[in-house]
PDB file of C-alpha atoms in Angstrom:
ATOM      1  CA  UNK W 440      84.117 -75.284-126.175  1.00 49.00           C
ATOM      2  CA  UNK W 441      86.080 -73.025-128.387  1.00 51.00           C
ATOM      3  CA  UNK W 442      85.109 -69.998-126.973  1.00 49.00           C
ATOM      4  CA  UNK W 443      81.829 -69.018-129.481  1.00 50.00           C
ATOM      5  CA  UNK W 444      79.171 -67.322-127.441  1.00 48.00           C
ATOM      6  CA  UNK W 445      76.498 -69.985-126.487  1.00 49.00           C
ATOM      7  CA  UNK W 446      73.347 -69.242-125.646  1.00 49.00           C
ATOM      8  CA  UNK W 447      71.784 -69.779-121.989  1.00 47.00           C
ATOM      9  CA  UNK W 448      68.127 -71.134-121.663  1.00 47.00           C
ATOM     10  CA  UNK W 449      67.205 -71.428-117.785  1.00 48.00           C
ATOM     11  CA  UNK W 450      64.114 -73.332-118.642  1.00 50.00           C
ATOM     12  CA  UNK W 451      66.306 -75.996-120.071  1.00 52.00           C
ATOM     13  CA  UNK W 452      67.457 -78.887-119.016  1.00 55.00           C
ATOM     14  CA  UNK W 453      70.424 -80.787-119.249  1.00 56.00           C
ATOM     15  CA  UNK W 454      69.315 -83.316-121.356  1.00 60.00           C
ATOM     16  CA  UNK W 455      67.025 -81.466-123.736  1.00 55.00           C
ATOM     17  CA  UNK W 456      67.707 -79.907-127.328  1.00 55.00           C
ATOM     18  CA  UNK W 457      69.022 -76.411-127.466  1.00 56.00           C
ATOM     19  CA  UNK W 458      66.393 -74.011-128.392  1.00 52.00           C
ATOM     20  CA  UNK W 459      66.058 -72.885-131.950  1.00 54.00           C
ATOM     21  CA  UNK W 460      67.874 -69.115-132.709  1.00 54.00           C
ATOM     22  CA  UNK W 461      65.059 -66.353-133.058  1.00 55.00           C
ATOM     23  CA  UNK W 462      63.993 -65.529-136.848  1.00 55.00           C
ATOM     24  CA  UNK W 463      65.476 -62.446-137.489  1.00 58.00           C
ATOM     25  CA  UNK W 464      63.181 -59.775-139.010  1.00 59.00           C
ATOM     26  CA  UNK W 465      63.548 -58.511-143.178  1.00 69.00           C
ATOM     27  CA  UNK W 466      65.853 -55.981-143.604  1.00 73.00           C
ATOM     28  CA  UNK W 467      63.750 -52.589-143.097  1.00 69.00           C
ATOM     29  CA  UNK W 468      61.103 -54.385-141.153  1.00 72.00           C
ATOM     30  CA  UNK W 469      60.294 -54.122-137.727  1.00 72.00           C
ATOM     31  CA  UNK W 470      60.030 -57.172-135.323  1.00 67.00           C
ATOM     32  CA  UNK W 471      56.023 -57.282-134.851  1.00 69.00           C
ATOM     33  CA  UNK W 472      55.299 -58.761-131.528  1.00 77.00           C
ATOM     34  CA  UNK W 473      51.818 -60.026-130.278  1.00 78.00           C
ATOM     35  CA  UNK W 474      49.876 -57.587-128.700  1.00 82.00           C
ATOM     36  CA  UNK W 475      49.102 -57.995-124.978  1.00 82.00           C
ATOM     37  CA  UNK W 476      45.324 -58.766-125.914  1.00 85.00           C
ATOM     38  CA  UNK W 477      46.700 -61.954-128.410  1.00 87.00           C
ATOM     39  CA  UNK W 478      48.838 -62.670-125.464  1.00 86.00           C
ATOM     40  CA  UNK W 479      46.547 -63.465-123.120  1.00 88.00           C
ATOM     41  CA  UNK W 480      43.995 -65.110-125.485  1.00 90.00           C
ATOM     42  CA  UNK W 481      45.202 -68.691-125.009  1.00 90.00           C
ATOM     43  CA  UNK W 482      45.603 -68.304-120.879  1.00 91.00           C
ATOM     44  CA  UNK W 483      42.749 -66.447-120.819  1.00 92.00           C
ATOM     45  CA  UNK W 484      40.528 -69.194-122.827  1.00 94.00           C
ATOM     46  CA  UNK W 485      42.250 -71.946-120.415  1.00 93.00           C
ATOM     47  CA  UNK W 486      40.857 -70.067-117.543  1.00 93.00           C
ATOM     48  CA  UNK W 487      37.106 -69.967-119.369  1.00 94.00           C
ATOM     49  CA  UNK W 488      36.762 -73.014-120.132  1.00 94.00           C
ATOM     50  CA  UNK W 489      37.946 -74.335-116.145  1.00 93.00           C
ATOM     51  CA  UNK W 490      35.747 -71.962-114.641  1.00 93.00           C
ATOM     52  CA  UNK W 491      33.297 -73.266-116.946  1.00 95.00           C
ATOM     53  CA  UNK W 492      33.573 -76.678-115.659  1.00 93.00           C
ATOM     54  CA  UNK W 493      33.567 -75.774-112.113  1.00 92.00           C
ATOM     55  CA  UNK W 494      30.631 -73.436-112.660  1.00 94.00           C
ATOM     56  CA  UNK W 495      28.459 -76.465-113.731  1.00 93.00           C
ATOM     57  CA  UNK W 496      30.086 -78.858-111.257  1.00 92.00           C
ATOM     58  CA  UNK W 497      29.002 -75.956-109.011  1.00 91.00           C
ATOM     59  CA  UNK W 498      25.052 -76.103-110.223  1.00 92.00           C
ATOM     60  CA  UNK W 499      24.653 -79.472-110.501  1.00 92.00           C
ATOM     61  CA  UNK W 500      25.678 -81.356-107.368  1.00 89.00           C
ATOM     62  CA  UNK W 501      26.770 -84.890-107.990  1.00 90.00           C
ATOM     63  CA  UNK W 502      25.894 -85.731-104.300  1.00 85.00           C
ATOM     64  CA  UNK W 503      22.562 -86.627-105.971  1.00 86.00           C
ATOM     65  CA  UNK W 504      22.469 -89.682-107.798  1.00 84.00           C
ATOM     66  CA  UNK W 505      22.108 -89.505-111.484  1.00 84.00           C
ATOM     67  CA  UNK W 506      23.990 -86.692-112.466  1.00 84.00           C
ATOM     68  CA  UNK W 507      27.205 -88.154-113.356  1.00 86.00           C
ATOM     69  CA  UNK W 508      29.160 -92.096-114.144  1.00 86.00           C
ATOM     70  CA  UNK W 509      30.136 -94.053-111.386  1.00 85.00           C
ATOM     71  CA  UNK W 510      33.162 -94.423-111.174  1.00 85.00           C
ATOM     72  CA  UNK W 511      33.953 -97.609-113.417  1.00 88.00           C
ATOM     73  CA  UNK W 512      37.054 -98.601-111.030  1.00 87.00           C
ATOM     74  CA  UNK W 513      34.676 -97.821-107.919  1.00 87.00           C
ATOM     75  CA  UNK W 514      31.842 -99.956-109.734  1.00 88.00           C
ATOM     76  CA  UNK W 515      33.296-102.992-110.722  1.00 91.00           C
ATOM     77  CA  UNK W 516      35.952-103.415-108.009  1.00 90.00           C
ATOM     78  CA  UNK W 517      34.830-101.175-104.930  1.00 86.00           C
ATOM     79  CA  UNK W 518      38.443 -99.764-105.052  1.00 86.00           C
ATOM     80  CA  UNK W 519      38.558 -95.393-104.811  1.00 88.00           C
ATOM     81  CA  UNK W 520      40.932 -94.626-107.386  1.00 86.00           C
ATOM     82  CA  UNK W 521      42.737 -91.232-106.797  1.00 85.00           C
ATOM     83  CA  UNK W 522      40.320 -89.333-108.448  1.00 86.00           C
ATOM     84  CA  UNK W 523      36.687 -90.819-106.198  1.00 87.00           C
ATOM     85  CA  UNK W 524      35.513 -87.766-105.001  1.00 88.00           C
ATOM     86  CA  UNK W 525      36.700 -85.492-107.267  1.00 90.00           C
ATOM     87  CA  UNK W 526      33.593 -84.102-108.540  1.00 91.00           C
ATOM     88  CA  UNK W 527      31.653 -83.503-105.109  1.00 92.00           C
ATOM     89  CA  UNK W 528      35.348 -82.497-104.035  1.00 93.00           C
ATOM     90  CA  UNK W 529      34.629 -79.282-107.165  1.00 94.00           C
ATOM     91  CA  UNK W 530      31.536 -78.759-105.867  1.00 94.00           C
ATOM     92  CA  UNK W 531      32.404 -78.341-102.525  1.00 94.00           C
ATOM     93  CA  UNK W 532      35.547 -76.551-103.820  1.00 93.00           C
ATOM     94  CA  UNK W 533      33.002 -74.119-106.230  1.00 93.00           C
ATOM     95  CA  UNK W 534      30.687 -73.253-102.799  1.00 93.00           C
ATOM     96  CA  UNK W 535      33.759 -72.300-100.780  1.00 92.00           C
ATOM     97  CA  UNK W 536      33.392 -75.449 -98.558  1.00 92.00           C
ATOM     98  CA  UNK W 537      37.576 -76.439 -98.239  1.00 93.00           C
ATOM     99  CA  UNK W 538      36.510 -78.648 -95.693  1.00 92.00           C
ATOM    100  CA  UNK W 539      34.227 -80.513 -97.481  1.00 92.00           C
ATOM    101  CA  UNK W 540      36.214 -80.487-100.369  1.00 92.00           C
ATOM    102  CA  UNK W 541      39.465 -81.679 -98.742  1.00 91.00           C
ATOM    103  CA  UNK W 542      37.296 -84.535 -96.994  1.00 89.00           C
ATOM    104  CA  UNK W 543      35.837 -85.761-100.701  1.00 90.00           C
ATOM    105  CA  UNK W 544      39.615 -85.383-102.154  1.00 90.00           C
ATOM    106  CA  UNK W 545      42.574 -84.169-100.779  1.00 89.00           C
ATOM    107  CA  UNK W 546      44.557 -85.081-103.594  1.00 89.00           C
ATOM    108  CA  UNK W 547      42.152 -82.608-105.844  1.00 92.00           C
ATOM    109  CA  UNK W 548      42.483 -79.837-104.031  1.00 94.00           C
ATOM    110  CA  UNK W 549      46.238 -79.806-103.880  1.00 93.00           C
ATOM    111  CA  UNK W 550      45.453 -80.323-107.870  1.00 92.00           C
ATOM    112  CA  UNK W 551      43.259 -77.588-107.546  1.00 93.00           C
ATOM    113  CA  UNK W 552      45.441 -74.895-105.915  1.00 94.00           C
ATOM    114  CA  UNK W 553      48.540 -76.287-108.230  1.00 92.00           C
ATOM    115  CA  UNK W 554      46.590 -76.067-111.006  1.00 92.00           C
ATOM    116  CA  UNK W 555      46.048 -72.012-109.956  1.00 93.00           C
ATOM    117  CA  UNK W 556      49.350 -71.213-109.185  1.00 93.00           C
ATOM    118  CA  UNK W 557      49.968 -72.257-112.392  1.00 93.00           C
ATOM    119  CA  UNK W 558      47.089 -70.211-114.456  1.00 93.00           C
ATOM    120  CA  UNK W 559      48.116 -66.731-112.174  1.00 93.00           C
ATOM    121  CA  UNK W 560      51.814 -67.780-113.442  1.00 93.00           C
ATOM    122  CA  UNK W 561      50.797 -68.043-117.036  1.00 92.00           C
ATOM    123  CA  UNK W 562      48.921 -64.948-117.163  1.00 92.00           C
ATOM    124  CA  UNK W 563      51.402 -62.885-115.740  1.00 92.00           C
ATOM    125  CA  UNK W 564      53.574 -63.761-118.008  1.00 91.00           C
ATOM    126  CA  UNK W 565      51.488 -63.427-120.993  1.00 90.00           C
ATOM    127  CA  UNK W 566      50.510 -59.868-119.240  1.00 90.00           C
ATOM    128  CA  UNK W 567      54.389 -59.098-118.893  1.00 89.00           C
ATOM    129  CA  UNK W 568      55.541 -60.124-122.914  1.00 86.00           C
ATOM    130  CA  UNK W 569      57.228 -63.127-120.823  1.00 85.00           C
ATOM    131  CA  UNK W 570      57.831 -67.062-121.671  1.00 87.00           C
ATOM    132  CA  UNK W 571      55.009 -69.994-121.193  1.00 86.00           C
ATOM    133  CA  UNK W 572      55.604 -71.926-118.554  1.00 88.00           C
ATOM    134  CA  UNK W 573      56.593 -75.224-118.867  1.00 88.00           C
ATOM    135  CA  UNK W 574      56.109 -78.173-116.040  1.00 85.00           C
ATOM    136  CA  UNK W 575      59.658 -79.389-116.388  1.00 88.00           C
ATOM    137  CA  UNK W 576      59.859 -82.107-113.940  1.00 87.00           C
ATOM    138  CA  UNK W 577      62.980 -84.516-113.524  1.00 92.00           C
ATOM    139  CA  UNK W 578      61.078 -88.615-113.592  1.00 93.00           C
ATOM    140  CA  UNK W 579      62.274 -88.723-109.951  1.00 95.00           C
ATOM    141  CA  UNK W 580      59.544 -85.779-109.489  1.00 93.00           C
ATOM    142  CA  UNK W 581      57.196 -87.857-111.792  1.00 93.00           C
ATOM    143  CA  UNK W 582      57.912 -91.396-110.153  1.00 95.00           C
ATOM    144  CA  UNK W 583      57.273 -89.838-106.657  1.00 95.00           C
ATOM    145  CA  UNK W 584      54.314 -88.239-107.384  1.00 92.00           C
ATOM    146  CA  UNK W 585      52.761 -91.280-108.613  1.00 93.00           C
ATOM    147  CA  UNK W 586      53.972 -92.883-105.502  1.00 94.00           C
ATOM    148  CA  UNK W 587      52.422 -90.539-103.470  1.00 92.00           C
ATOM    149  CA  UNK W 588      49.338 -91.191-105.984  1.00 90.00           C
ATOM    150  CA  UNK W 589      49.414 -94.686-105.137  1.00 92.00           C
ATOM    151  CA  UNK W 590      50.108 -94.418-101.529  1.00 91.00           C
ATOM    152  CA  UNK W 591      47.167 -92.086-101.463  1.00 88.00           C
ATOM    153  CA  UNK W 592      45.020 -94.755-103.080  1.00 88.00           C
ATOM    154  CA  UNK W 593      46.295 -97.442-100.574  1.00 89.00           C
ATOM    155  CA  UNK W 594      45.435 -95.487 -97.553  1.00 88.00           C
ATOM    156  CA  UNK W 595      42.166 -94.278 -98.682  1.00 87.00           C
ATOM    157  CA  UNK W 596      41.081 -97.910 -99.213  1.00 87.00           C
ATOM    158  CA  UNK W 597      41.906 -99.522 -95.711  1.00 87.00           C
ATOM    159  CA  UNK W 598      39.664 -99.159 -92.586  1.00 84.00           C
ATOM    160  CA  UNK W 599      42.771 -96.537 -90.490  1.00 83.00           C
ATOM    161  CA  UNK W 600      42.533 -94.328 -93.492  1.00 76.00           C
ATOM    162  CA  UNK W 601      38.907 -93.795 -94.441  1.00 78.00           C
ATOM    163  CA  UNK W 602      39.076 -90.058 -93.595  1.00 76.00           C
ATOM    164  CA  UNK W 603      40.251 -89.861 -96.826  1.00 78.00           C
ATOM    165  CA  UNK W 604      37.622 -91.800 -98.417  1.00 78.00           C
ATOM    166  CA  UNK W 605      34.696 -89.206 -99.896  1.00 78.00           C
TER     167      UNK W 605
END
């Protein structure tokens, strides 16, 4: 380029738009920034309303029947999708039972423990005055995840692989 100062973004990628130049403040006025407290509202709510979910997952155990759907796949095909399992997976998960859990749905609990790296991430940041993060995957990431998705699904469904079946 012609040697104008360009600004870095290390969340960016490649292909993406540059991101747009800060508003500067009035003259006389001072940049007002969020407090810590507004901050950590939206992360903060996020966290709520999971813990929420796992909290009744937790009380109300869908090992008993008529809690919760069927499965709709599982009903009118006899197929486990990736998710079968997911919600005696929580409630195993919400008792402290990993063993349990990991035997209902593996593939949730990775979610699970992805899904709080990812919360403890996004509060600190809020904490710290930092950015959101942003899951900024390449679709090589997203193609072989839902391979792995898939492949999970194929195993689970045939006789050698029915320790992964819940």
């Amino acid at each position: 380029m012609s040697g104008e100062n360009q600004q870095v973004d290390a969340f960016r990628t490649p292909d993406a738009p540059p991101s747009p130049a800060p508003v500067p403040a009035e003259p006389g006025r001072p940049v007002v920034r969020p407090s810590r407290a507004r901050r950590l509202a939206v992360p903060a709510f996020y966290l709520a309303g999971v813990t929420a979910a796992f909290a009744y997952v937790g009380a109300v155990d869908p090992n008993e029947p008529g809690h919760y759907p069927v499965c709709p796949l599982f009903r009118l095909t006899g197929v486990l999708c990736p998710g079968c399992g997911g919600l005696r997976s929580a409630h195993a998960f919400a008792h402290g039972d990993l063993v349990t859990a990991l035997g209902a749905n593996a593939f949730a609990v990775v979610g699970y423990f992805v899904f709080a790296g990812f919360m403890a991430l996004w509060l600190v940041r809020a904490f710290r005055g930092g950015p959101t993060p942003r899951v900024v995957l390449r679709p090589k990431a997203w193609w072989a995840l839902g391979a792995l998705a898939l492949v999970f699904v194929i195993v689970r469904n045939l006789s050698f692989g029915s320790a992964l079946a819940p």
